[in-house]
Amino acid sequence: MKFVIIGITDNPETQLPPEAEAEFPWARAFSGGARHHEMVAHLLPKDCKWIDITVPLDRVFEQYRTIFADPHDMLPPTIIIFASGDPLFFGIANTIRRKMPEAEMKLYPAFNSLQMLAHRLLMPYHDLHIVSLTGRPWPELDRALIERKAKIGVLTDHEHTPAAIARRMTDYGYTYYNIYVGEHLGNPDKERIRKLTLTEAAQRDYDCPNCLILHSPNTPPPPSYGIPDQTFALLDGREKMITKMPIRLLDLQALQLTQKHVLWDIGACTGSISIEARQLFPHLQIEAFEIRPECEGIIHENMRRHRTPGIQLHMGDFLAADCDALAAPDAVFIGGHGGRLQEMMEKAVRYLSPDGCIVMNSVKAPRVLTDSQQLWDEACQQLGLREEPPLHIQLNDYHPITILKCKK
């Protein structure tokens, strides 16, 4: 089994390297997207078999396997695929290596779209941070922004357009970037390069295909370690309804998030734990749960204030939430339990990754009928969780706090 993958640009007068065309007589079939077929149809042998690359890709690979399984005189059996730019740059070559690792591959790459855009701009791209939003959600772009990358190359699609990207960045305060948009790169009749502000970019329409580069020559430094409490919007203006900054940092240390992947913040309230975690550990996938409907707007406001897009907020009772489709957490913080701590921990443990941890603060406050640390100890014992030594701390004139941690 052999694939020959030929990279092409958006030039309608496609010309191939002679050595690539020399592969044609050995091909049992040709393949690519519908747009690629239009661009190379005049080069293909008459009556050749063409396989459209469409989703779901499993059907496409079933056709490939059928071609390879069909008895034929030619050795080795070959399928020629046309792809955009460099087939190893978020391209079909990577998919083939994953789905058919036994297949042989030969590549004839062209420049990818971000390389061509950088060439047009005379912009060095050795330090370009690459993000693909083609068929992918927002997290990698969010992470690049939170990490204050000065130069970000973005591959787009029909949903994640330059306008949608500009609006998202503006919503979260990343307004210090310029945006360079390249449309129909490589097509001498349609190619267009535009330098825009985010405000301008959010109001424009764009032809496909396109890609963009975000560039900020004066990217601000990352935020300081520990977000000041007074910068958060509060629930009913109540200062005690937020985990104070020194305690918050100790909680994040207890969660050991550097090597973790998914954090569940149960009882998020104002979102302070999720937001601090998002700033310090932008690689994390964060799922925040909150039962009080009035907190929804507060959390979104705090996400905007602190430039932390990408926190997934789930409103409603955690115990009633359908978590089956969520990624399994390897860290869980319980910010509030409403007297149902054991039920919450039991549900969290069902999803918790092996060796995952749970952290909670227990406040020693007067007139509290039930000791939350006692509830914690009982739940850990019944669920077979390994408790770590508690950390006792008191901050100024606030009630004493015990930071509790257990592992699965």
Short mmCIF file of C-alpha atoms in Angstrom, two decimals:
data_model
loop_
_atom_site.label_atom_id
_atom_site.label_comp_id
_atom_site.label_asym_id
_atom_site.label_seq_id
_atom_site.Cartn_x
_atom_site.Cartn_y
_atom_site.Cartn_z
CA MET A 1 0.00 0.00 0.00
CA LYS A 2 1.41 3.34 -1.01
CA PHE A 3 0.10 6.89 -0.84
CA VAL A 4 1.61 9.68 -2.89
CA ILE A 5 0.48 13.01 -1.46
CA ILE A 6 0.91 16.14 -3.56
CA GLY A 7 0.55 19.56 -1.97
CA ILE A 8 -0.98 22.34 -4.05
CA THR A 9 -1.82 26.00 -3.49
CA ASP A 10 -4.98 27.91 -4.41
CA ASN A 11 -3.63 28.74 -7.87
CA PRO A 12 -6.27 27.60 -10.42
CA GLU A 13 -3.53 26.99 -12.99
CA THR A 14 -2.01 24.20 -10.96
CA GLN A 15 1.39 22.98 -12.06
CA LEU A 16 2.96 19.91 -10.53
CA PRO A 17 6.62 18.93 -10.20
CA PRO A 18 7.58 16.55 -13.03
CA GLU A 19 8.55 13.88 -10.50
CA ALA A 20 5.04 14.08 -8.99
CA GLU A 21 3.37 13.68 -12.38
CA ALA A 22 5.65 10.70 -13.02
CA GLU A 23 3.72 8.89 -10.25
CA PHE A 24 0.43 9.05 -12.21
CA PRO A 25 0.78 5.82 -14.25
CA TRP A 26 1.08 3.81 -11.04
CA ALA A 27 -2.08 5.19 -9.45
CA ARG A 28 -5.12 2.99 -8.94
CA ALA A 29 -7.11 6.03 -7.78
CA PHE A 30 -6.83 9.75 -7.15
CA SER A 31 -8.29 11.53 -4.14
CA GLY A 32 -8.73 14.93 -2.50
CA GLY A 33 -11.35 17.50 -1.60
CA ALA A 34 -13.92 18.74 -4.10
CA ARG A 35 -11.99 21.99 -4.50
CA HIS A 36 -8.79 20.08 -5.19
CA HIS A 37 -10.57 18.01 -7.85
CA GLU A 38 -11.65 21.17 -9.67
CA MET A 39 -8.09 22.47 -9.66
CA VAL A 40 -6.36 19.32 -10.94
CA ALA A 41 -9.05 17.72 -13.11
CA HIS A 42 -7.32 18.87 -16.31
CA LEU A 43 -4.15 17.05 -15.26
CA LEU A 44 -5.71 13.67 -14.44
CA PRO A 45 -5.83 10.63 -16.76
CA LYS A 46 -9.12 10.19 -18.58
CA ASP A 47 -11.70 8.01 -16.78
CA CYS A 48 -9.53 7.71 -13.66
CA LYS A 49 -11.16 6.82 -10.35
CA TRP A 50 -11.55 9.77 -7.95
CA ILE A 51 -12.36 9.46 -4.21
CA ASP A 52 -13.70 12.60 -2.54
CA ILE A 53 -12.29 13.32 0.91
CA THR A 54 -15.33 14.19 3.02
CA VAL A 55 -16.34 13.60 6.62
CA PRO A 56 -16.71 11.14 8.16
CA LEU A 57 -13.21 10.10 7.16
CA ASP A 58 -13.80 6.46 8.14
CA ARG A 59 -15.84 6.05 4.94
CA VAL A 60 -13.00 7.49 2.88
CA PHE A 61 -10.50 5.07 4.38
CA GLU A 62 -12.87 2.18 3.74
CA GLN A 63 -12.72 3.12 0.05
CA TYR A 64 -8.91 3.31 0.22
CA ARG A 65 -8.72 -0.19 1.73
CA THR A 66 -11.05 -1.50 -0.97
CA ILE A 67 -8.78 -0.07 -3.66
CA PHE A 68 -5.71 -1.65 -2.10
CA ALA A 69 -7.46 -5.00 -1.65
CA ASP A 70 -8.50 -5.21 -5.31
CA PRO A 71 -6.16 -7.57 -7.29
CA HIS A 72 -4.09 -5.65 -9.81
CA ASP A 73 -0.94 -6.10 -11.87
CA MET A 74 0.78 -2.96 -10.65
CA LEU A 75 3.13 -3.12 -7.69
CA PRO A 76 3.02 -1.43 -5.31
CA PRO A 77 -0.64 -0.32 -5.41
CA THR A 78 -0.76 3.47 -5.19
CA ILE A 79 -3.36 6.13 -4.38
CA ILE A 80 -2.45 9.72 -5.22
CA ILE A 81 -3.93 12.36 -2.92
CA PHE A 82 -4.00 16.11 -3.53
CA ALA A 83 -3.86 18.27 -0.40
CA SER A 84 -3.53 21.94 0.48
CA GLY A 85 0.03 23.10 1.12
CA ASP A 86 2.11 20.81 3.27
CA PRO A 87 0.32 17.47 3.94
CA LEU A 88 2.14 17.15 7.28
CA PHE A 89 0.91 20.56 8.46
CA PHE A 90 -2.43 19.64 10.09
CA GLY A 91 -2.96 17.61 6.93
CA ILE A 92 -4.06 14.28 5.54
CA ALA A 93 -0.61 12.70 5.93
CA ASN A 94 -1.00 12.76 9.71
CA THR A 95 -4.41 11.08 9.43
CA ILE A 96 -3.01 8.34 7.19
CA ARG A 97 -0.18 7.66 9.63
CA ARG A 98 -2.74 7.29 12.41
CA LYS A 99 -5.32 5.19 10.56
CA MET A 100 -3.05 3.13 8.29
CA PRO A 101 0.37 3.06 9.94
CA GLU A 102 1.46 0.17 7.74
CA ALA A 103 1.07 2.19 4.52
CA GLU A 104 4.03 3.70 2.67
CA MET A 105 3.90 7.45 1.98
CA LYS A 106 5.71 9.77 -0.37
CA LEU A 107 5.21 13.54 -0.17
CA TYR A 108 5.54 16.43 -2.61
CA PRO A 109 4.76 19.37 -0.31
CA ALA A 110 3.98 22.98 -1.20
CA PHE A 111 4.09 26.00 1.11
CA ASN A 112 1.29 25.99 3.66
CA SER A 113 -1.07 28.97 3.86
CA LEU A 114 0.51 30.53 6.95
CA GLN A 115 3.95 30.36 5.36
CA MET A 116 2.59 32.12 2.26
CA LEU A 117 0.90 34.80 4.39
CA ALA A 118 4.16 35.41 6.28
CA HIS A 119 6.02 35.61 2.95
CA ARG A 120 3.57 38.22 1.64
CA LEU A 121 4.02 40.25 4.82
CA LEU A 122 7.82 39.82 4.86
CA MET A 123 7.29 38.62 8.42
CA PRO A 124 9.76 36.13 9.94
CA TYR A 125 7.79 33.10 11.10
CA HIS A 126 10.32 31.01 13.01
CA ASP A 127 8.66 32.24 16.23
CA LEU A 128 5.07 31.86 14.99
CA HIS A 129 2.85 29.96 17.42
CA ILE A 130 0.48 27.82 15.34
CA VAL A 131 -3.18 27.17 16.22
CA SER A 132 -5.62 25.21 14.08
CA LEU A 133 -9.32 26.00 14.47
CA THR A 134 -10.22 23.97 11.38
CA GLY A 135 -12.83 21.57 12.70
CA ARG A 136 -11.54 22.17 16.22
CA PRO A 137 -12.92 24.13 19.23
CA TRP A 138 -11.44 27.25 20.82
CA PRO A 139 -9.12 25.99 23.63
CA GLU A 140 -5.78 26.16 21.82
CA LEU A 141 -6.36 29.75 20.71
CA ASP A 142 -7.54 30.66 24.22
CA ARG A 143 -4.37 29.14 25.65
CA ALA A 144 -2.13 31.04 23.24
CA LEU A 145 -3.82 34.32 24.21
CA ILE A 146 -3.62 33.65 27.96
CA GLU A 147 0.07 32.77 27.53
CA ARG A 148 0.53 36.16 25.82
CA LYS A 149 2.04 34.75 22.62
CA ALA A 150 3.22 37.73 20.58
CA LYS A 151 2.71 36.14 17.17
CA ILE A 152 -0.03 33.56 16.52
CA GLY A 153 -0.84 31.91 13.20
CA VAL A 154 -4.42 30.65 12.97
CA LEU A 155 -6.01 28.22 10.51
CA THR A 156 -9.72 28.99 10.22
CA ASP A 157 -12.94 27.34 9.07
CA HIS A 158 -16.51 28.42 8.29
CA GLU A 159 -17.37 28.71 12.00
CA HIS A 160 -14.10 30.06 13.34
CA THR A 161 -13.87 32.93 10.88
CA PRO A 162 -11.57 35.95 11.23
CA ALA A 163 -14.63 37.95 12.34
CA ALA A 164 -15.60 35.38 15.01
CA ILE A 165 -12.00 35.25 16.24
CA ALA A 166 -11.81 39.05 16.46
CA ARG A 167 -15.09 39.22 18.39
CA ARG A 168 -13.94 36.59 20.89
CA MET A 169 -10.64 38.37 21.44
CA THR A 170 -12.39 41.71 21.91
CA ASP A 171 -14.87 40.23 24.41
CA TYR A 172 -11.97 39.04 26.57
CA GLY A 173 -9.84 42.17 26.29
CA TYR A 174 -7.13 40.96 23.90
CA THR A 175 -7.35 44.18 21.90
CA TYR A 176 -3.63 44.87 21.60
CA TYR A 177 -3.20 42.57 18.58
CA ASN A 178 -3.26 43.48 14.93
CA ILE A 179 -4.81 40.87 12.65
CA TYR A 180 -3.47 40.03 9.19
CA VAL A 181 -5.89 38.06 7.02
CA GLY A 182 -4.90 36.23 3.85
CA GLU A 183 -7.61 35.04 1.44
CA HIS A 184 -7.14 32.71 -1.55
CA LEU A 185 -3.38 32.65 -1.02
CA GLY A 186 -1.61 31.50 -4.17
CA ASN A 187 -4.45 32.52 -6.49
CA PRO A 188 -3.17 35.46 -8.59
CA ASP A 189 -6.71 36.65 -9.38
CA LYS A 190 -8.31 36.38 -5.93
CA GLU A 191 -5.51 36.66 -3.41
CA ARG A 192 -6.03 39.45 -0.88
CA ILE A 193 -4.01 40.46 2.20
CA ARG A 194 -5.53 42.77 4.81
CA LYS A 195 -4.09 44.33 7.97
CA LEU A 196 -6.91 45.20 10.39
CA THR A 197 -7.61 46.16 13.95
CA LEU A 198 -9.76 43.69 15.86
CA THR A 199 -12.66 46.14 15.72
CA GLU A 200 -12.38 46.34 11.93
CA ALA A 201 -11.90 42.60 11.56
CA ALA A 202 -15.02 41.82 13.59
CA GLN A 203 -17.18 43.75 11.11
CA ARG A 204 -15.86 42.34 7.81
CA ASP A 205 -16.77 39.40 5.61
CA TYR A 206 -14.10 37.08 4.23
CA ASP A 207 -13.70 34.71 1.32
CA CYS A 208 -12.69 31.12 1.95
CA PRO A 209 -10.14 29.71 2.18
CA ASN A 210 -8.41 32.12 4.51
CA CYS A 211 -5.96 32.14 7.38
CA LEU A 212 -4.65 34.84 9.69
CA ILE A 213 -1.74 35.98 11.79
CA LEU A 214 -2.23 37.82 15.09
CA HIS A 215 0.70 40.05 15.98
CA SER A 216 1.35 42.28 18.96
CA PRO A 217 4.75 44.00 19.09
CA ASN A 218 3.96 45.15 22.65
CA THR A 219 2.38 42.13 24.30
CA PRO A 220 1.82 42.91 28.00
CA PRO A 221 3.52 40.70 30.57
CA PRO A 222 1.58 37.84 32.15
CA PRO A 223 -0.58 38.79 35.15
CA SER A 224 1.00 38.71 38.59
CA TYR A 225 0.88 35.55 40.67
CA GLY A 226 -2.32 35.84 42.68
CA ILE A 227 -5.31 37.88 41.45
CA PRO A 228 -6.27 40.68 43.88
CA ASP A 229 -9.63 39.91 45.51
CA GLN A 230 -10.98 43.40 44.88
CA THR A 231 -10.84 42.89 41.10
CA PHE A 232 -13.60 40.25 41.18
CA ALA A 233 -17.29 40.96 40.80
CA LEU A 234 -18.93 39.52 43.93
CA LEU A 235 -22.19 37.76 44.73
CA ASP A 236 -24.44 40.45 46.27
CA GLY A 237 -21.27 42.39 47.10
CA ARG A 238 -20.43 39.87 49.84
CA GLU A 239 -16.65 39.72 50.33
CA LYS A 240 -16.86 36.45 52.22
CA MET A 241 -18.37 34.69 49.19
CA ILE A 242 -14.99 34.45 47.49
CA THR A 243 -12.00 32.24 48.26
CA LYS A 244 -9.38 34.78 49.38
CA MET A 245 -6.29 35.05 47.26
CA PRO A 246 -3.72 33.49 49.67
CA ILE A 247 -6.09 30.57 50.37
CA ARG A 248 -6.83 30.28 46.64
CA LEU A 249 -3.15 29.87 45.83
CA LEU A 250 -2.74 27.24 48.54
CA ASP A 251 -5.74 25.40 47.11
CA LEU A 252 -4.20 25.42 43.64
CA GLN A 253 -0.91 24.19 45.08
CA ALA A 254 -2.76 21.33 46.78
CA LEU A 255 -4.44 20.42 43.48
CA GLN A 256 -0.96 20.16 41.87
CA LEU A 257 -2.26 21.37 38.51
CA THR A 258 1.05 21.55 36.63
CA GLN A 259 0.77 17.91 35.55
CA LYS A 260 -3.04 17.73 35.54
CA HIS A 261 -5.30 17.99 32.49
CA VAL A 262 -8.91 18.47 33.64
CA LEU A 263 -10.15 20.44 36.67
CA TRP A 264 -13.72 20.32 37.96
CA ASP A 265 -14.66 23.31 40.13
CA ILE A 266 -17.84 22.32 42.00
CA GLY A 267 -19.64 25.26 43.59
CA ALA A 268 -17.74 27.87 41.59
CA CYS A 269 -19.72 30.88 42.93
CA THR A 270 -17.78 33.89 41.52
CA GLY A 271 -15.40 31.66 39.55
CA SER A 272 -12.27 32.77 41.42
CA ILE A 273 -10.70 29.30 41.66
CA SER A 274 -11.39 28.50 38.00
CA ILE A 275 -10.13 31.90 36.85
CA GLU A 276 -6.93 31.80 38.91
CA ALA A 277 -6.30 28.25 37.65
CA ARG A 278 -6.95 29.32 34.07
CA GLN A 279 -4.41 32.15 34.30
CA LEU A 280 -1.70 30.06 35.93
CA PHE A 281 -2.31 26.80 34.06
CA PRO A 282 -3.79 27.69 30.65
CA HIS A 283 -3.30 24.12 29.40
CA LEU A 284 -6.09 22.95 31.72
CA GLN A 285 -9.58 22.05 30.63
CA ILE A 286 -11.79 23.57 33.31
CA GLU A 287 -15.40 22.58 33.98
CA ALA A 288 -17.12 24.87 36.52
CA PHE A 289 -20.41 23.91 38.19
CA GLU A 290 -22.68 26.37 40.01
CA ILE A 291 -26.25 25.97 41.25
CA ARG A 292 -27.20 29.63 41.86
CA PRO A 293 -28.51 31.22 38.66
CA GLU A 294 -27.44 34.71 39.75
CA CYS A 295 -23.80 33.55 39.63
CA GLU A 296 -23.85 32.89 35.89
CA GLY A 297 -23.50 36.54 34.91
CA ILE A 298 -20.97 37.14 37.68
CA ILE A 299 -18.71 34.33 36.50
CA HIS A 300 -18.86 35.49 32.89
CA GLU A 301 -18.08 39.04 33.99
CA ASN A 302 -15.08 37.85 35.99
CA MET A 303 -13.85 35.77 33.04
CA ARG A 304 -13.95 38.89 30.86
CA ARG A 305 -12.27 41.06 33.50
CA HIS A 306 -9.39 38.64 33.91
CA ARG A 307 -9.06 37.62 30.25
CA THR A 308 -9.73 33.93 30.84
CA PRO A 309 -11.80 32.53 27.97
CA GLY A 310 -12.46 28.81 27.75
CA ILE A 311 -13.86 27.95 31.18
CA GLN A 312 -16.88 25.72 30.55
CA LEU A 313 -19.71 26.76 32.87
CA HIS A 314 -22.47 24.31 33.87
CA MET A 315 -25.39 25.94 35.66
CA GLY A 316 -27.63 23.86 37.91
CA ASP A 317 -27.35 21.20 40.59
CA PHE A 318 -24.10 19.25 40.21
CA LEU A 319 -25.79 16.10 41.50
CA ALA A 320 -28.31 16.31 38.65
CA ALA A 321 -25.77 17.26 35.97
CA ASP A 322 -25.07 14.82 33.13
CA CYS A 323 -21.29 14.49 33.25
CA ASP A 324 -20.92 11.42 31.04
CA ALA A 325 -19.81 13.44 28.01
CA LEU A 326 -17.20 15.45 29.96
CA ALA A 327 -13.53 14.56 30.12
CA ALA A 328 -12.65 12.72 33.32
CA PRO A 329 -11.12 15.08 35.88
CA ASP A 330 -7.78 14.42 37.52
CA ALA A 331 -8.35 17.31 39.95
CA VAL A 332 -11.58 18.36 41.70
CA PHE A 333 -12.16 21.39 43.93
CA ILE A 334 -15.31 21.53 46.03
CA GLY A 335 -16.12 25.14 46.83
CA GLY A 336 -19.57 24.51 48.25
CA HIS A 337 -21.64 21.48 49.08
CA GLY A 338 -24.89 22.66 50.74
CA GLY A 339 -24.78 19.82 53.27
CA ARG A 340 -24.54 17.15 50.55
CA LEU A 341 -20.81 16.63 50.64
CA GLN A 342 -20.82 12.84 50.62
CA GLU A 343 -23.15 12.67 47.61
CA MET A 344 -20.98 15.20 45.75
CA MET A 345 -17.78 13.34 46.54
CA GLU A 346 -19.35 10.02 45.59
CA LYS A 347 -20.33 11.39 42.19
CA ALA A 348 -16.97 13.09 41.64
CA VAL A 349 -15.10 9.90 42.53
CA ARG A 350 -17.06 7.97 39.87
CA TYR A 351 -15.46 10.17 37.21
CA LEU A 352 -12.11 10.91 38.88
CA SER A 353 -9.04 9.60 37.07
CA PRO A 354 -6.81 7.09 38.85
CA ASP A 355 -4.62 8.91 41.39
CA GLY A 356 -6.75 12.04 40.90
CA CYS A 357 -7.26 14.32 43.88
CA ILE A 358 -10.08 16.26 45.57
CA VAL A 359 -9.48 19.45 47.58
CA MET A 360 -11.89 21.38 49.80
CA ASN A 361 -11.74 24.19 52.36
CA SER A 362 -13.35 23.65 55.77
CA VAL A 363 -14.21 26.87 57.60
CA LYS A 364 -14.35 26.88 61.41
CA ALA A 365 -17.20 29.34 61.82
CA PRO A 366 -19.42 29.87 64.86
CA ARG A 367 -23.08 28.85 64.75
CA VAL A 368 -22.32 26.20 62.09
CA LEU A 369 -24.22 23.11 63.18
CA THR A 370 -22.34 20.58 61.04
CA ASP A 371 -18.55 20.36 60.98
CA SER A 372 -17.63 20.05 57.30
CA GLN A 373 -14.31 18.44 58.17
CA GLN A 374 -16.20 15.69 59.98
CA LEU A 375 -18.39 15.20 56.91
CA TRP A 376 -15.23 15.06 54.80
CA ASP A 377 -13.58 12.45 57.01
CA GLU A 378 -16.70 10.29 56.96
CA ALA A 379 -17.03 10.54 53.18
CA CYS A 380 -13.36 9.70 52.61
CA GLN A 381 -13.67 6.65 54.85
CA GLN A 382 -16.81 5.36 53.16
CA LEU A 383 -15.45 5.97 49.64
CA GLY A 384 -12.04 4.47 50.35
CA LEU A 385 -10.16 7.70 49.64
CA ARG A 386 -6.65 8.36 50.98
CA GLU A 387 -6.57 11.55 53.06
CA GLU A 388 -3.48 13.71 53.19
CA PRO A 389 -2.53 15.68 56.32
CA PRO A 390 -4.78 18.77 56.58
CA LEU A 391 -3.35 22.27 56.45
CA HIS A 392 -4.64 24.72 59.08
CA ILE A 393 -4.45 28.43 58.35
CA GLN A 394 -6.04 31.68 59.50
CA LEU A 395 -6.00 34.82 57.38
CA ASN A 396 -6.21 38.14 59.23
CA ASP A 397 -9.45 38.25 61.24
CA TYR A 398 -11.29 35.73 59.07
CA HIS A 399 -12.39 32.39 60.49
CA PRO A 400 -9.76 29.62 60.61
CA ILE A 401 -9.64 27.46 57.49
CA THR A 402 -8.49 23.87 57.03
CA ILE A 403 -7.43 22.82 53.55
CA LEU A 404 -8.42 19.20 53.03
CA LYS A 405 -7.10 16.88 50.34
CA CYS A 406 -7.68 13.26 49.41
CA LYS A 407 -6.66 10.95 46.57
CA LYS A 408 -8.44 8.14 44.83
#
